[in-house]
Each structure stands twice: as structure tokens, then as C-alpha cells.
Amino acid sequence: MDLSDKVIQHKPAGMAAEEWAVRLELAACYRAFDWMGWTELIYNHITAKVPGADGHYLINPYGLWYSEVTASNLVKVDLQGRSVDGSKYPINVAGFVIHSAIHAAREDAHCVIHTHSTAGSAVSCKREGLRCDNFYSLYLHGSVAYHEFEGVTTDLAEQPRLVASLGAKSVLILRNHGLLVACPSIPEAFTTYWTLQRACEIQAATDAMAGENLPITQKVLEETPARTLPFRSAPRPGGLAFDGLLRRAGIRYEDLV
């Protein structure tokens, strides 16, 4: 059964099919993160915009493990962090501060992912940040921005600075903190995050080895955007890898209702 079938057969009464489809795909993404081990107890967030002009987005219920997230229990909130769907679950203030700011400022940021993975947080603590000297960081050349650490992210005053730091890029490394990805779709955000995570893991591994790291030439760096364009401009960027991971992990939309 594919996503379109699930939208038709199990859409709650009164909910638009477009919102239900996003809920299912976002719940699947949470389960994928759980399967990959990219979790932090009940913390961190993956959010997605609800189609329409209301500025609402979906976020995980605060207190649930990623393995417990379903399409039905995702919380729909407005840009002020208020639940608009009568959910019994609260949301994490830190998640609201970061995600609402980016969703409000970036029309193309339909999915925003923020994590504290070991490799990602480690790279965020390095003064040089993510170096462009491995295969996966090469893919992200020119797409990575940085935001200076301001402590636990619960202050609304930080929102404009977060937005300014991200600019028009798809990756933001929160210094001394963790990783963030903002993309036009859930599959694209997932695969962009996977690439970023791999880049951080490889950098951490190479830095733990003796010897000098080999640089990537400027010529290769300059050629990368054109060479990766077919992957970035596919009809459904990230879709093949995302769908494949769901199959491998046994994550089925019919189990996420």
C-alpha cells in the first residue's frame, strides 16, 4: 500500500487529504530517525509545514519517543507555538523557538530537522566546523551556514539571528550545539541530513587517525554543483533513498495512522 492509498482510506473526517499525507510522511520520518539511531531520548525535532496559508506546522508530541510518533498524535501548532488541533500533548519550547522562526522566514523550508547526534555535535564544537575534505562534505559545499552559540534555545530574541545565520542555505551548524537542515520536502530533508551526518562521522573518524588529511582541490569543489544537479533536481529529490530506507526498516504507512 502506498501513501496515496493511505490518504484515501484512513484520512480522518474533516482533515484535508494534503495535511494527512504530510502527517503520514512526517511520522514515517520520525520512525526512520529512530531506526537509524539519530534520537536523543524524547528531545530534538523534525517539523513540517501544513499545506495552506495558515502558517501551521507539525511537531512531535513532547514526551514521546520517536518510535511512538504517529500521523494522528503529531501536534499542529501556529507560529506562536499554540496548539491548533486540540492535542493533549505539550510541545518543547526550544523546538518551537528554532522551528517556528525558520518556517516563518523561509517559504521553501517545508521540513526542518534539528538533532544532537554525537558526530554532528562534535563537529559543531570544532572551531573550523565542517571541513570540505570528504566525499559527503563535498556534496554540501556552499550549502552550510553557522550560528554562534547563545545557550539553551528558549529565548525568542534569538529567532531573527537564527534566521539571519541560515540565510538561504539548507544546512545550519549550531556551534557548540548540533545540526539543522531546512529543505522543501521531507524526503529531501532526510537525505540532506543523512549526507550531513555521514560527513560529520567521517570527519570525526579521520581526525581520530594519525596522519594529515588530504584536501579536495578547488577545481573539484567548483565542479561539484553541476555534477550533483541531477540528484538535486529530480522530480522528487531524496524520494528514492527515503522510500528505500522505509522498506529496509519495515516502516509502513498503514502502521502509522
mmCIF file of N, CA and C in Angstrom, residues 204-254:
data_model
loop_
_atom_site.group_PDB
_atom_site.id
_atom_site.type_symbol
_atom_site.label_atom_id
_atom_site.label_comp_id
_atom_site.label_asym_id
_atom_site.label_seq_id
_atom_site.Cartn_x
_atom_site.Cartn_y
_atom_site.Cartn_z
ATOM 1 N N ALA A 204 34.996 13.080 11.924
ATOM 2 C CA ALA A 204 35.382 12.664 13.271
ATOM 3 C C ALA A 204 36.320 11.463 13.223
ATOM 4 N N ALA A 205 36.045 10.528 12.314
ATOM 5 C CA ALA A 205 36.893 9.334 12.204
ATOM 6 C C ALA A 205 38.279 9.673 11.680
ATOM 7 N N THR A 206 38.368 10.508 10.651
ATOM 8 C CA THR A 206 39.680 10.855 10.101
ATOM 9 C C THR A 206 40.493 11.673 11.087
ATOM 10 N N ASP A 207 39.831 12.528 11.868
ATOM 11 C CA ASP A 207 40.559 13.326 12.848
ATOM 12 C C ASP A 207 41.092 12.472 13.990
ATOM 13 N N ALA A 208 40.523 11.292 14.168
ATOM 14 C CA ALA A 208 40.996 10.387 15.215
ATOM 15 C C ALA A 208 42.180 9.545 14.753
ATOM 16 N N MET A 209 42.507 9.611 13.461
ATOM 17 C CA MET A 209 43.606 8.819 12.898
ATOM 18 C C MET A 209 44.877 9.654 12.799
ATOM 19 N N ALA A 210 45.983 8.990 12.837
ATOM 20 C CA ALA A 210 47.256 9.678 12.654
ATOM 21 C C ALA A 210 47.428 10.061 11.190
ATOM 22 N N GLY A 211 48.224 11.064 10.946
ATOM 23 C CA GLY A 211 48.492 11.480 9.567
ATOM 24 C C GLY A 211 47.685 12.707 9.169
ATOM 25 N N GLU A 212 48.089 13.283 8.048
ATOM 26 C CA GLU A 212 47.484 14.518 7.560
ATOM 27 C C GLU A 212 46.309 14.212 6.643
ATOM 28 N N ASN A 213 45.237 14.972 6.775
ATOM 29 C CA ASN A 213 44.077 14.798 5.903
ATOM 30 C C ASN A 213 44.370 15.365 4.520
ATOM 31 N N LEU A 214 43.919 14.661 3.492
ATOM 32 C CA LEU A 214 44.094 15.135 2.119
ATOM 33 C C LEU A 214 43.030 16.169 1.773
ATOM 34 N N PRO A 215 43.428 17.301 1.210
ATOM 35 C CA PRO A 215 42.428 18.296 0.798
ATOM 36 C C PRO A 215 41.783 17.919 -0.522
ATOM 37 N N ILE A 216 40.618 18.485 -0.789
ATOM 38 C CA ILE A 216 39.957 18.355 -2.097
ATOM 39 C C ILE A 216 40.296 19.610 -2.888
ATOM 40 N N THR A 217 40.656 19.447 -4.133
ATOM 41 C CA THR A 217 41.113 20.592 -4.928
ATOM 42 C C THR A 217 39.989 21.585 -5.185
ATOM 43 N N GLN A 218 40.370 22.821 -5.403
ATOM 44 C CA GLN A 218 39.400 23.873 -5.698
ATOM 45 C C GLN A 218 38.644 23.569 -6.983
ATOM 46 N N LYS A 219 39.314 22.949 -7.946
ATOM 47 C CA LYS A 219 38.663 22.610 -9.212
ATOM 48 C C LYS A 219 37.498 21.654 -8.975
ATOM 49 N N VAL A 220 37.730 20.635 -8.158
ATOM 50 C CA VAL A 220 36.664 19.677 -7.859
ATOM 51 C C VAL A 220 35.531 20.360 -7.106
ATOM 52 N N LEU A 221 35.863 21.226 -6.164
ATOM 53 C CA LEU A 221 34.835 21.951 -5.418
ATOM 54 C C LEU A 221 33.959 22.775 -6.361
ATOM 55 N N GLU A 222 34.591 23.434 -7.312
ATOM 56 C CA GLU A 222 33.844 24.286 -8.235
ATOM 57 C C GLU A 222 32.977 23.484 -9.195
ATOM 58 N N GLU A 223 33.401 22.260 -9.509
ATOM 59 C CA GLU A 223 32.637 21.421 -10.436
ATOM 60 C C GLU A 223 31.476 20.695 -9.764
ATOM 61 N N THR A 224 31.485 20.631 -8.443
ATOM 62 C CA THR A 224 30.501 19.829 -7.717
ATOM 63 C C THR A 224 29.051 20.234 -7.956
ATOM 64 N N PRO A 225 28.688 21.535 -7.928
ATOM 65 C CA PRO A 225 27.269 21.881 -8.140
ATOM 66 C C PRO A 225 26.696 21.335 -9.442
ATOM 67 N N ALA A 226 27.439 21.444 -10.529
ATOM 68 C CA ALA A 226 26.944 20.942 -11.810
ATOM 69 C C ALA A 226 26.856 19.420 -11.815
ATOM 70 N N ARG A 227 27.810 18.765 -11.168
ATOM 71 C CA ARG A 227 27.816 17.300 -11.160
ATOM 72 C C ARG A 227 26.698 16.716 -10.304
ATOM 73 N N THR A 228 26.307 17.433 -9.276
ATOM 74 C CA THR A 228 25.259 16.916 -8.382
ATOM 75 C C THR A 228 23.869 17.421 -8.751
ATOM 76 N N LEU A 229 23.771 18.275 -9.757
ATOM 77 C CA LEU A 229 22.473 18.830 -10.157
ATOM 78 C C LEU A 229 21.440 17.750 -10.482
ATOM 79 N N PRO A 230 21.805 16.674 -11.211
ATOM 80 C CA PRO A 230 20.791 15.635 -11.499
ATOM 81 C C PRO A 230 20.175 15.028 -10.241
ATOM 82 N N PHE A 231 20.942 14.945 -9.159
ATOM 83 C CA PHE A 231 20.406 14.394 -7.912
ATOM 84 C C PHE A 231 19.510 15.409 -7.209
ATOM 85 N N ARG A 232 19.894 16.691 -7.302
ATOM 86 C CA ARG A 232 19.160 17.734 -6.586
ATOM 87 C C ARG A 232 17.917 18.211 -7.319
ATOM 88 N N SER A 233 17.816 17.932 -8.607
ATOM 89 C CA SER A 233 16.686 18.442 -9.397
ATOM 90 C C SER A 233 15.755 17.339 -9.875
ATOM 91 N N ALA A 234 15.868 16.147 -9.295
ATOM 92 C CA ALA A 234 14.990 15.045 -9.686
ATOM 93 C C ALA A 234 13.542 15.410 -9.370
ATOM 94 N N PRO A 235 12.594 14.734 -10.009
ATOM 95 C CA PRO A 235 11.179 15.055 -9.763
ATOM 96 C C PRO A 235 10.795 15.017 -8.288
ATOM 97 N N ARG A 236 11.414 14.128 -7.520
ATOM 98 C CA ARG A 236 11.140 14.030 -6.079
ATOM 99 C C ARG A 236 12.471 13.863 -5.358
ATOM 100 N N PRO A 237 13.203 14.958 -5.155
ATOM 101 C CA PRO A 237 14.540 14.875 -4.563
ATOM 102 C C PRO A 237 14.538 14.096 -3.245
ATOM 103 N N GLY A 238 15.425 13.130 -3.155
ATOM 104 C CA GLY A 238 15.539 12.334 -1.942
ATOM 105 C C GLY A 238 14.532 11.212 -1.825
ATOM 106 N N GLY A 239 13.575 11.147 -2.740
ATOM 107 C CA GLY A 239 12.484 10.195 -2.616
ATOM 108 C C GLY A 239 12.902 8.741 -2.694
ATOM 109 N N LEU A 240 13.792 8.421 -3.626
ATOM 110 C CA LEU A 240 14.203 7.020 -3.781
ATOM 111 C C LEU A 240 14.904 6.502 -2.525
ATOM 112 N N ALA A 241 15.807 7.307 -1.982
ATOM 113 C CA ALA A 241 16.535 6.881 -0.781
ATOM 114 C C ALA A 241 15.609 6.809 0.428
ATOM 115 N N PHE A 242 14.725 7.777 0.575
ATOM 116 C CA PHE A 242 13.789 7.792 1.702
ATOM 117 C C PHE A 242 12.857 6.582 1.644
ATOM 118 N N ASP A 243 12.278 6.329 0.473
ATOM 119 C CA ASP A 243 11.378 5.186 0.325
ATOM 120 C C ASP A 243 12.122 3.877 0.565
ATOM 121 N N GLY A 244 13.357 3.801 0.078
ATOM 122 C CA GLY A 244 14.150 2.594 0.270
ATOM 123 C C GLY A 244 14.435 2.332 1.740
ATOM 124 N N LEU A 245 14.741 3.390 2.483
ATOM 125 C CA LEU A 245 15.001 3.229 3.910
ATOM 126 C C LEU A 245 13.743 2.743 4.628
ATOM 127 N N LEU A 246 12.572 3.277 4.254
ATOM 128 C CA LEU A 246 11.332 2.825 4.880
ATOM 129 C C LEU A 246 11.109 1.339 4.636
ATOM 130 N N ARG A 247 11.399 0.880 3.408
ATOM 131 C CA ARG A 247 11.251 -0.552 3.116
ATOM 132 C C ARG A 247 12.230 -1.367 3.937
ATOM 133 N N ARG A 248 13.476 -0.934 3.990
ATOM 134 C CA ARG A 248 14.514 -1.673 4.717
ATOM 135 C C ARG A 248 14.188 -1.761 6.201
ATOM 136 N N ALA A 249 13.637 -0.697 6.754
ATOM 137 C CA ALA A 249 13.335 -0.654 8.179
ATOM 138 C C ALA A 249 11.970 -1.265 8.502
ATOM 139 N N GLY A 250 11.222 -1.628 7.469
ATOM 140 C CA GLY A 250 9.882 -2.188 7.708
ATOM 141 C C GLY A 250 8.889 -1.160 8.207
ATOM 142 N N ILE A 251 9.091 0.086 7.835
ATOM 143 C CA ILE A 251 8.193 1.172 8.251
ATOM 144 C C ILE A 251 7.091 1.310 7.203
ATOM 145 N N ARG A 252 5.869 1.034 7.595
ATOM 146 C CA ARG A 252 4.740 1.037 6.663
ATOM 147 C C ARG A 252 3.753 2.122 7.056
ATOM 148 N N TYR A 253 3.262 2.852 6.058
ATOM 149 C CA TYR A 253 2.317 3.939 6.349
ATOM 150 C C TYR A 253 1.075 3.428 7.053
ATOM 151 N N GLU A 254 0.643 2.212 6.744
ATOM 152 C CA GLU A 254 -0.569 1.677 7.362
ATOM 153 C C GLU A 254 -0.403 1.441 8.856
#
